[in-house]
XYZ file of C-alpha atoms in Angstrom:
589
model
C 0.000 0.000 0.000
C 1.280 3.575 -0.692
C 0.114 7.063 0.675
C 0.688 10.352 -0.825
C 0.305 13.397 0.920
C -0.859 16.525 -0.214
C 1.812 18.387 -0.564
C 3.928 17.726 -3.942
C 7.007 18.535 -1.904
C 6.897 16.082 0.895
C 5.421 13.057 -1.007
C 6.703 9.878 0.638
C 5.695 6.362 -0.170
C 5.641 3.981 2.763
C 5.542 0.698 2.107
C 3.747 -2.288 4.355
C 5.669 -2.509 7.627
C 7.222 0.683 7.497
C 6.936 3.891 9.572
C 7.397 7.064 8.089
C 9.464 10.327 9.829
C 8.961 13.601 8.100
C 11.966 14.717 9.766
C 14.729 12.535 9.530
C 12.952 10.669 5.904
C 13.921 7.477 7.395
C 12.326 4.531 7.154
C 13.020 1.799 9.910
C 11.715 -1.852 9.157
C 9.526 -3.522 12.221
C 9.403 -7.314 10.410
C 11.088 -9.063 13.437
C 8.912 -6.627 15.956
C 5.596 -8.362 16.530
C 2.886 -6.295 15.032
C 0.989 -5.493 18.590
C 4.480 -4.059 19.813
C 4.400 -1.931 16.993
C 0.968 -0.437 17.253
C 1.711 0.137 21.119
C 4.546 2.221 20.572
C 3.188 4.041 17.947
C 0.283 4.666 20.229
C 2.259 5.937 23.027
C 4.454 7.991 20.756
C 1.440 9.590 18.831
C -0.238 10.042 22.736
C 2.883 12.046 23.983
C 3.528 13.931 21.151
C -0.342 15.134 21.027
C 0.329 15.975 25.226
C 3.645 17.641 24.348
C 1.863 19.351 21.204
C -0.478 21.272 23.376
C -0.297 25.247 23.903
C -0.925 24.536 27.762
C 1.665 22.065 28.041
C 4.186 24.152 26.299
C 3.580 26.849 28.566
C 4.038 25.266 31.939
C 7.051 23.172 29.997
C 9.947 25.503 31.337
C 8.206 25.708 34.730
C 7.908 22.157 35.155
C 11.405 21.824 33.555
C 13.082 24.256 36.317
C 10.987 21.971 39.232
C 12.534 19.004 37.948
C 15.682 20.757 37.928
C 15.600 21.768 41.407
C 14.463 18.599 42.474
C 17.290 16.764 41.101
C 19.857 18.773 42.427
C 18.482 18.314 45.841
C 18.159 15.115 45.393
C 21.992 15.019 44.063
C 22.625 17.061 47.691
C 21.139 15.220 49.434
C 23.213 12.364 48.408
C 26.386 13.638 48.586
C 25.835 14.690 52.165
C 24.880 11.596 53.163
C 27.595 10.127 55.320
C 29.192 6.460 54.816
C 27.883 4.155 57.674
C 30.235 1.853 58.923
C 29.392 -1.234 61.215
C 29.598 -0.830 65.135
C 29.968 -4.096 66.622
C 30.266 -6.921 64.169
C 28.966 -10.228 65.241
C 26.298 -8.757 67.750
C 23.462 -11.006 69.077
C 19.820 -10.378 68.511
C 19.537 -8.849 71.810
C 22.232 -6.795 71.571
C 21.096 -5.360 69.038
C 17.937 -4.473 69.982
C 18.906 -2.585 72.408
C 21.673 -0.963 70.937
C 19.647 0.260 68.304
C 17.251 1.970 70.959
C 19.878 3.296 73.143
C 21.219 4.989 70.027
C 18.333 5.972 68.474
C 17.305 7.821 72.183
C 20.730 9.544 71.538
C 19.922 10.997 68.766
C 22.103 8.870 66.038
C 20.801 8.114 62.666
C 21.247 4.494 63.426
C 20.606 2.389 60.666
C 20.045 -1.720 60.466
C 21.968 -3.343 56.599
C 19.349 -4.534 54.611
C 21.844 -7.362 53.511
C 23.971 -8.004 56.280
C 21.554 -7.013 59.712
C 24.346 -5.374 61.356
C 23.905 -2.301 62.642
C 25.486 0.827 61.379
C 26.033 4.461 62.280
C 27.588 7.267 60.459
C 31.423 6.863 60.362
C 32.153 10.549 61.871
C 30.739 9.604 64.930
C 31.638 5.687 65.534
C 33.784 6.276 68.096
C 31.328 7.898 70.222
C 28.596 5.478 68.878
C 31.214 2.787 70.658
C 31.387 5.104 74.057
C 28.287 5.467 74.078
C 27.512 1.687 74.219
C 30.308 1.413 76.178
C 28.817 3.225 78.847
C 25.417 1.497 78.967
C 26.920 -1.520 79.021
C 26.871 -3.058 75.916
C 27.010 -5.797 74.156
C 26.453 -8.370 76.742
C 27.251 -11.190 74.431
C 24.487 -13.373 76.351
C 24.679 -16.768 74.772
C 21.990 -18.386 73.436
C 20.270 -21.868 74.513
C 19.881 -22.709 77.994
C 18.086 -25.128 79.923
C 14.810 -23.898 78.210
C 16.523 -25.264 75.065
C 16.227 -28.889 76.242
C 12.310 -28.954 75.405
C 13.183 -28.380 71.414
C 13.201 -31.371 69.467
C 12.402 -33.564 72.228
C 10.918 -36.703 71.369
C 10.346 -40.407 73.272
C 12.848 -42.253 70.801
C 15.607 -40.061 72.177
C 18.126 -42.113 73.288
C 19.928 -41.219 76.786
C 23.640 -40.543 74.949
C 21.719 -37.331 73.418
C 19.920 -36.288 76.394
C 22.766 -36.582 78.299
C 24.861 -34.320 75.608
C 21.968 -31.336 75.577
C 21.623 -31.499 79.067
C 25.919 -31.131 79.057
C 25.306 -27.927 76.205
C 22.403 -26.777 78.395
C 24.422 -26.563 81.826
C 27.527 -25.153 79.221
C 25.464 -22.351 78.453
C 23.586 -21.479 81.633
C 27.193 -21.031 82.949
C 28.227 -18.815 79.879
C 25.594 -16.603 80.559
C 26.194 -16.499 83.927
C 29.712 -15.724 83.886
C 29.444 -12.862 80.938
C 26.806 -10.853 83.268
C 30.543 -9.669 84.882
C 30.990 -6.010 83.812
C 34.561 -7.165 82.163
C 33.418 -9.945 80.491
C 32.039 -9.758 76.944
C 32.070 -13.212 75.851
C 32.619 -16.462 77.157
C 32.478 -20.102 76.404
C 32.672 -23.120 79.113
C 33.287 -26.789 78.000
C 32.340 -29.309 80.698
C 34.074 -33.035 80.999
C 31.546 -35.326 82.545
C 32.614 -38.952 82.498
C 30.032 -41.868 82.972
C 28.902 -41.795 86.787
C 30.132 -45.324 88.348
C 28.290 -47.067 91.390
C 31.436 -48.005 92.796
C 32.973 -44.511 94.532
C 36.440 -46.016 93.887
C 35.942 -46.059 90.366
C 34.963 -42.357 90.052
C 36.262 -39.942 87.791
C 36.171 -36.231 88.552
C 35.000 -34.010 86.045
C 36.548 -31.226 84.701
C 36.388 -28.205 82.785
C 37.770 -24.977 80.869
C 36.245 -21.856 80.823
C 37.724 -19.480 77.700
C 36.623 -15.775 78.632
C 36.909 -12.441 76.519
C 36.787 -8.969 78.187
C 36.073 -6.035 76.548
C 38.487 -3.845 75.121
C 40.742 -2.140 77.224
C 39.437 -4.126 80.712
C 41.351 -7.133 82.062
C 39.864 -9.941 83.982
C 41.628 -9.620 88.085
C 42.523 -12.558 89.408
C 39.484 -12.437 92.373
C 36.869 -12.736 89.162
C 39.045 -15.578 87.977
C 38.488 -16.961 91.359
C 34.967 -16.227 91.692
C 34.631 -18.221 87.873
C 36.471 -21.166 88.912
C 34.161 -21.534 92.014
C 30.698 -20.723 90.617
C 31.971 -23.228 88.311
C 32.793 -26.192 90.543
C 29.736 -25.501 92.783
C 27.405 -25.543 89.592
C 28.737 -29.194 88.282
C 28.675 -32.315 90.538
C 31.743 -33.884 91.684
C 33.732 -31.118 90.198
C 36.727 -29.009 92.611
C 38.449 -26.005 92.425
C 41.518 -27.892 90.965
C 39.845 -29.478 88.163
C 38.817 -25.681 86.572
C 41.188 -23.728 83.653
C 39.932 -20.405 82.929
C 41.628 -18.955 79.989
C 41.356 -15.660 78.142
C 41.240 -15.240 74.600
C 44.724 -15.029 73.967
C 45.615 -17.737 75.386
C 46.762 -16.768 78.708
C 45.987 -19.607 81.354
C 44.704 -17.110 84.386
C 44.249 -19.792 86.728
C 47.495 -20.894 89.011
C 48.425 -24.443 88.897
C 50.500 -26.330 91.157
C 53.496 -27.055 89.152
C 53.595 -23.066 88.313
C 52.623 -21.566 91.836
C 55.925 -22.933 93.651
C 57.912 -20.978 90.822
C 56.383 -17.811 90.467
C 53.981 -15.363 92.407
C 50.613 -15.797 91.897
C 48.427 -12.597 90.790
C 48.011 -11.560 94.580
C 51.689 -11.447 95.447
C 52.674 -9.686 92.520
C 49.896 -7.170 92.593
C 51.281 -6.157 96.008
C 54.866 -6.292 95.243
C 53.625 -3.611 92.293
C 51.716 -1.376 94.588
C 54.685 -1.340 97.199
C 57.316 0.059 94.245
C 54.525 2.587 93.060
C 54.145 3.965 96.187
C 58.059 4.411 96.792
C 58.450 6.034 93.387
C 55.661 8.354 93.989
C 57.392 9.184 96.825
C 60.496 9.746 95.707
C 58.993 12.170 92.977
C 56.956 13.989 94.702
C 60.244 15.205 96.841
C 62.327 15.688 94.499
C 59.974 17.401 91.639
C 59.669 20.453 93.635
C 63.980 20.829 93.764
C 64.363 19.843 90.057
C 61.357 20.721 88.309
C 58.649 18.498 86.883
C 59.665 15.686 84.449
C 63.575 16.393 85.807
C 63.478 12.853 87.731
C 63.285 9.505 86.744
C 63.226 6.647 89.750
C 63.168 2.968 89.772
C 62.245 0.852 92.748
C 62.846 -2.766 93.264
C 61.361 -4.669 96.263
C 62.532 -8.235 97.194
C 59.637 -9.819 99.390
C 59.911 -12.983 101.237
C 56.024 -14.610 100.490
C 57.222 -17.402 102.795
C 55.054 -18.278 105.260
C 56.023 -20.243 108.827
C 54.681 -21.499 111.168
C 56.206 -22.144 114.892
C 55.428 -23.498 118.104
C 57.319 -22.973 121.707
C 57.367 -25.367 124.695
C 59.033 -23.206 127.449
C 59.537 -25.428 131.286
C 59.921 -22.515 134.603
C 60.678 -19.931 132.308
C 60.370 -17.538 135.402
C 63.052 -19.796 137.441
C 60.473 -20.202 140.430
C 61.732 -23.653 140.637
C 58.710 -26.579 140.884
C 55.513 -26.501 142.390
C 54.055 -29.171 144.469
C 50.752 -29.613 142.362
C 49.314 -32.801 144.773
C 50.203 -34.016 148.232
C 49.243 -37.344 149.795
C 49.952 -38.505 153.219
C 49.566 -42.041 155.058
C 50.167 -42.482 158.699
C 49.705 -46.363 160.480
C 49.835 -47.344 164.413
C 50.194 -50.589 165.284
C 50.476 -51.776 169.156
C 53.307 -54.549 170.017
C 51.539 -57.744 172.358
C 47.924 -57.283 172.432
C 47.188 -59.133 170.042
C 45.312 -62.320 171.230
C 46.606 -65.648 171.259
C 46.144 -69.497 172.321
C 43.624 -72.572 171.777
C 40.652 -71.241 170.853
C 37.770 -72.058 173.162
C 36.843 -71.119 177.018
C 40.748 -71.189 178.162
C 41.576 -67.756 175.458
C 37.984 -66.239 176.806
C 40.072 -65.657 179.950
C 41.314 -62.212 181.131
C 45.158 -61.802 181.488
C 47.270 -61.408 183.620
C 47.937 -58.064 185.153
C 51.553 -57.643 184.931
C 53.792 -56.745 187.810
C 56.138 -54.070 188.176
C 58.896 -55.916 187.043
C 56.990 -56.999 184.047
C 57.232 -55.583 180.035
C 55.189 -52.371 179.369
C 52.700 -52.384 175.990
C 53.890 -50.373 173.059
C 52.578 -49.318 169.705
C 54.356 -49.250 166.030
C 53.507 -46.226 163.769
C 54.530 -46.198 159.521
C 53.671 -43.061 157.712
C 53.828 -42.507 153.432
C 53.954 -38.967 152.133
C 53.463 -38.868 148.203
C 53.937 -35.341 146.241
C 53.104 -34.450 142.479
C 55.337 -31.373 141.458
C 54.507 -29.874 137.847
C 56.979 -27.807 135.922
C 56.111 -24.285 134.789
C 55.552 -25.238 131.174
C 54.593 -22.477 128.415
C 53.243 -23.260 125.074
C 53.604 -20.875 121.947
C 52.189 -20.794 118.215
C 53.736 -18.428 116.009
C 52.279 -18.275 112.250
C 54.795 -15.932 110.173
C 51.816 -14.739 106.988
C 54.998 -13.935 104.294
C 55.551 -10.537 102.765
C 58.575 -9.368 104.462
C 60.685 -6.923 102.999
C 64.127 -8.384 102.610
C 65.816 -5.909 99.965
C 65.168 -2.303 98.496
C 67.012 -0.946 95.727
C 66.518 2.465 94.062
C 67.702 4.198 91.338
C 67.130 7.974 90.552
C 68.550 9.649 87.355
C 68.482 13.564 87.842
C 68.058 15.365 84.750
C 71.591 17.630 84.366
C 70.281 20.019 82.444
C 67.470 21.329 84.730
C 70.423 23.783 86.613
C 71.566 24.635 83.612
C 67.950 26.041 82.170
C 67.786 27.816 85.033
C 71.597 29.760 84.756
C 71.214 32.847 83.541
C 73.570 35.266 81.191
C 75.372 36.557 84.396
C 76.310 33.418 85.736
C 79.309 31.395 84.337
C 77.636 28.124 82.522
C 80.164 25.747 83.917
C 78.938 26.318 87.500
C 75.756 24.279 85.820
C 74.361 20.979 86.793
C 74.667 19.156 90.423
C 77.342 18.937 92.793
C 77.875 15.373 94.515
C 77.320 17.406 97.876
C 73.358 17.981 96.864
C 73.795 14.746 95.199
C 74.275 13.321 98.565
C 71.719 15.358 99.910
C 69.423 13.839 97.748
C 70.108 10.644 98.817
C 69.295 11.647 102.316
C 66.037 12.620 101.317
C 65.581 8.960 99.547
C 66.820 7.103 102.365
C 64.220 8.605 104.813
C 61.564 8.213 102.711
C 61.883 4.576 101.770
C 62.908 3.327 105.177
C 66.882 2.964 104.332
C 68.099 0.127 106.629
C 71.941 -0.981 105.738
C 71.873 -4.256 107.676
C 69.198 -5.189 105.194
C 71.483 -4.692 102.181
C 69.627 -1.795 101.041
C 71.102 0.077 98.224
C 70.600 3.401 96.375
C 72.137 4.734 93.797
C 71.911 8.488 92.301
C 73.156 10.122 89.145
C 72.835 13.520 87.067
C 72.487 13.116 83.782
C 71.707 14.939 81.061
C 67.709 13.888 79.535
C 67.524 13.658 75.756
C 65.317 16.257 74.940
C 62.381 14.186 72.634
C 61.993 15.585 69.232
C 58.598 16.916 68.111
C 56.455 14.195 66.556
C 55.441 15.591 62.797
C 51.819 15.359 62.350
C 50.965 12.713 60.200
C 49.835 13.552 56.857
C 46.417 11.825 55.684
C 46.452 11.549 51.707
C 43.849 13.301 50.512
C 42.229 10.426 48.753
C 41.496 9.370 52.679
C 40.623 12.039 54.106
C 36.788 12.406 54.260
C 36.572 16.414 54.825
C 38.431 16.572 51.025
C 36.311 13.911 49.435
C 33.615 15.522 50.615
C 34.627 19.201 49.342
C 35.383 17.193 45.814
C 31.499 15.831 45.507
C 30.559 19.410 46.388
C 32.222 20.877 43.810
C 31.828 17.969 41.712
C 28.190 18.271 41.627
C 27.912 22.203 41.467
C 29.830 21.759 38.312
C 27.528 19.323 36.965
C 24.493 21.171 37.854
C 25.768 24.654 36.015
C 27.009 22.396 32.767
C 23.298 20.932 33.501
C 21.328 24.568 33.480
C 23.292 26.080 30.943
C 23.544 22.952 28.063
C 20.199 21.397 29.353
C 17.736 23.406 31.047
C 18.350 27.021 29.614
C 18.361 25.568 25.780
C 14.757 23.313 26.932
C 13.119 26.825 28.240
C 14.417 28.636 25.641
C 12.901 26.579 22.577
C 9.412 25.894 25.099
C 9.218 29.581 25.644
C 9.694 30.689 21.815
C 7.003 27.826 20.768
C 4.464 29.615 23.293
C 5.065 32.722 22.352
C 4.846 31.937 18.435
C 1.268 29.712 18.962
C 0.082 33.373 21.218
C 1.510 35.130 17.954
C -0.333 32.733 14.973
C -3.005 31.361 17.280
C -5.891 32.618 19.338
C -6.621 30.628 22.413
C -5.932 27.013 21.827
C -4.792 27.558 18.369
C -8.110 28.668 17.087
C -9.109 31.492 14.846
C -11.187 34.048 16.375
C -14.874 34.286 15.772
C -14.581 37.421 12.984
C -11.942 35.164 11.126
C -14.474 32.182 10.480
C -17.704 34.510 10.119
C -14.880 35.440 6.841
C -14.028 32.474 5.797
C -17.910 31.459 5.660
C -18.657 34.400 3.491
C -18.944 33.826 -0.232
C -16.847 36.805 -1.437
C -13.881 34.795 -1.383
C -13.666 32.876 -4.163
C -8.902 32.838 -4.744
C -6.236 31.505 -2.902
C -4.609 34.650 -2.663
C -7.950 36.153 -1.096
C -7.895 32.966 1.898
C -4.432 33.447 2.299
C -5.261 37.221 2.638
C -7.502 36.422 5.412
C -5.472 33.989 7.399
C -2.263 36.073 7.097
C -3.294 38.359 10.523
C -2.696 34.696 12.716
C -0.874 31.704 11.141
C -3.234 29.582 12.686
C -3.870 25.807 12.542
C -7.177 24.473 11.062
C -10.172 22.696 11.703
C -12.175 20.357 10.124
C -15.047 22.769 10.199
C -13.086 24.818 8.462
C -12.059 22.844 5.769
C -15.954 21.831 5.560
C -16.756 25.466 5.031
C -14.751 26.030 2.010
C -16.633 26.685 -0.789
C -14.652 24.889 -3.239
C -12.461 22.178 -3.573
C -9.705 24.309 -4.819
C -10.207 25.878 -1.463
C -10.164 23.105 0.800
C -6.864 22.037 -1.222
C -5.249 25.726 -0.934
C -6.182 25.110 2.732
C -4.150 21.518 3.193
C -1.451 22.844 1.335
C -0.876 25.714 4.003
C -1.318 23.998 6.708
C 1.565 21.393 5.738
C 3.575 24.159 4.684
C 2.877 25.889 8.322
C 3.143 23.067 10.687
C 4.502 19.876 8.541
C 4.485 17.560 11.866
C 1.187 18.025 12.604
C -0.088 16.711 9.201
C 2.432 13.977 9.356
C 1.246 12.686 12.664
C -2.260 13.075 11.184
C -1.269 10.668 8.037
C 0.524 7.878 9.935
C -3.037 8.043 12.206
C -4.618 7.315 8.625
C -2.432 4.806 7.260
C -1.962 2.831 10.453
C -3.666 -0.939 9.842
């Protein structure tokens, strides 16, 4: 099928398949498009170029041209103010979370939760604080999950006892875990329990054992009374389980606990934390007497304490230790009489019955025998004594103070000759006085100090590092400012001021040819429906006051068909587009 148009100069023949552009006179060939394709984009392209086509539209064109504008560069703004996010804690629990995310949210940071990853983010400028912050309200906890409730999940009656026994083992493991990270220097911690197979007989049982790995938060250490209180909250939770039989580690692989073999060789955490404490309190001393002669930052002292931990225990047995010679505790004393002749004698019978004899004067007299026994318990003065040394004597100090040389000569002036600078060994020894008194000197001990003036390196000034400017964030974020103001003018000026330009000389050309809506005014027709006019050149007369489009009404009104055709003619000659959209309308299948 072919179509000419009316006008001899833009005759084009379109073949079937083809669409035609008056513009470009280039035909494009739709056989591999599907033919409902086709009609829908020729549909929506005829639609918007009938909307764009439209007085009204062309007038609010440059104002809805400068909105979008606007709206794109604060969009564009928006963006490039928008800080990078960067993770807070990585690895948090659910919990955690949770409440992080509210106490930050309360604290007025744009908290944000990854989409991807569900960790929780804040802007990077202020994750430091973010981390104080948390810090502070004592987060994360790093509770651990499971628990006895756990032991009801996936419970069933053809359980066999092996796996009961093992969740009720992960269930304890974890009720400890979350026991022992509720201590404020604990974030994490993990407990593995060694339970071997109960026996009946008690000299067949096993003790159990276990290892608790802990994890404190940054910059807090675990003391050695929390290591104690783990290792007995630990025993007392597990059954047949002592003191002995717990490890507690920390997460780099530091055993915290003391063992036999290593407590004999070394002082535990105790002992050394008061051997510490003892030297720190010396050197404070010493400083604090010394900085007011010398100046601040003039001295430098080292203390060393040698403490005896031993500890002894004695006991005294002590006999008259007052030399009051014994003391008769108990006495006993026996005392017999026994007379000599009266006792009786002869046949037994009437003839012994008989009184005897008086005795003359020439006879014996009667007598009696007496026997005494004195026994006497004496007890010595006897004194018992128990004498329990507890350790920690001081055996040995040794201190060493360097005196910074050039703190007398800072303080000569121009008058005075410089080689009358630095310290004499008479305030040298003075010095020393002052040391010995205040750490207790004793020379049968074997104490020893020793005092010098030296000359301090002065410390050179640290440069400021330099950030590259690729890392620093202030610079990048200058560069996207300036960046995007850049691309916004190139925008207005190529884009936006050419768009207004052309909208704004198309509405001002349809005010100039058209009446409202591109319609001739009311005289104009009440003309062209006279019958005077009977020439092209007397139509063409008429419509030369507004280049106006036409109607169909008008075309209708003509009064002949060299009319109408003079008509058609002008109107492709006026507005060529407009009759081409009209034609591919008619030839469309």
């Amino acid at each position: 099928m072919a179509t000419t148009v009316a006008n001899p100069q833009d005759v084009t023949t379109t073949a079937p398949g083809t669409l035609v552009d008056n513009n470009s006179q280039a035909n494009v060939t739709n056989d591999n498009l599907p033919r409902p394709t086709v009609q829908q984009v020729a549909q929506t392209n005829a639609g918007l170029s009938s909307l764009l086509s439209q007085n009204a539209v062309r007038q609010a064109m440059p104002g809805i041209i400068v909105f979008l504008t606007v709206a794109l560069f604060l969009l564009a703004y928006s963006w490039i103010q928008e800080p990078p996010y960067k993770a807070v804690y990585p690895g948090m629990s659910e919990a955690d979370r949770q409440l992080a995310f509210t106490e930050l949210t309360s604290a007025d940071f744009r908290a944000q939760i990854d989409s991807s990853t569900g960790e929780l983010k804040v802007p990077s400028d202020r994750y430091h604080e973010a981390r104080l912050l948390l810090a502070s309200r004592g987060l994360p906890q790093g509770a651990a999950s499971g628990g006895i409730i756990s032991l009801s999940d996936d419970s069933a009656i053809t359980t066999s006892q092996f796996m009961e026994q093992v969740r009720y083992t992960a269930a304890i493991e974890n009720e400890l875990a979350r026991s022992i990270s509720q201590i404020n220097s604990i974030q994490s911690a993990r407990v593995h329990l060694a339970s071997p197979k109960e026996s009946v007989f008690v000299r067949n049982r096993t003790p159990a054992k276990a290892s608790v790995v802990v994890t404190p938060f940054p910059g807090r250490i675990v003391s050695s009374s929390q290591v104690q209180a783990i290792v007995h909250m630990v025993s007392s939770s597990v059954p047949y389980l002592s003191a002995e039989g717990v490890s507690v580690v920390d997460n780099r692989g530091k055993l915290l606990t003391d063992t036999p073999q290593f407590s004999s060789m070394q002082l535990n955490g105790e002992q050394m934390a008061h051997k510490i404490q003892m030297e720190d309190n010396l050197r404070n001393r010493i400083d604090s007497i010394l900085s007011p002669v010398v100046g601040i930052g003039n001295v430098r002292s080292e203390v060393d304490i040698q403490i005896d931990f031993t500890e002894t225990e004695s006991t005294f047995e002590d006999y008259d230790g007052n030399n009051a010679g014994p003391l008769a505790r108990s006495e006993i004393l026996n005392i017999e009489q026994k007379p000599i002749g009266g006792e009786a004698s002869g046949i037994p019978g009437a003839a012994s019955n008989t009184s005897p004899i008086a005795s003359g004067e020439g006879g014996q007299s009667t007598t009696n025998t007496t026997s005494s026994q004195t026994t006497r318990n004496y007890e010595m003065d006897r004194e018992i004594r128990y004498v329990r040394n507890t350790g920690a004597k001081v055996e040995k100090i040794s201190v060493a103070v360097v005196i910074n040389a050039n703190a007398r000569t800072s303080s000569v002036t121009d008058e005075t000759d410089s080689s009358d600078a630095g310290f004499s060994q008479e305030e040298l020894d003075r010095f020393s006085n002052l040391i010995k008194g205040v750490v207790g000197f004793d020379e049968e001990r074997g104490d020893n100090i020793e005092m010098v003036a030296i000359a301090f390196d002065e410390p050179e000034m640290l440069e400021e590092a330099i950030i590259p400017w690729y890392s620093n964030n202030q610079i990048l974020n200058i560069i996207k400012i300036i960046f995007g103001s850049i691309i916004f003018i190139v925008f207005l000026f190529f884009v936006v001021r050419p768009a207004i330009k052309n909208y704004s000389n198309l509405s001002g050309n349809a005010g100039t040819w058209a009446g409202k809506d591109g319609e001739l005014t009311a005289a104009e027709i009440s003309r062209l429906n006279s019958g005077d006019s009977s020439s092209i050149q007397d139509i063409k007369a008429k419509l030369k006051p507004k280049r106006s489009g036409l109607t169909a009404d008008m075309l209708d009104t003509a009064n002949t068909y060299d009319d109408k055709v003079a008509l058609v003619r002008l109107l492709v000659a006026e507005d060529s587009g407009r009759v081409a959209n009209v034609l591919k309308k008619m030839i469309r299948p």
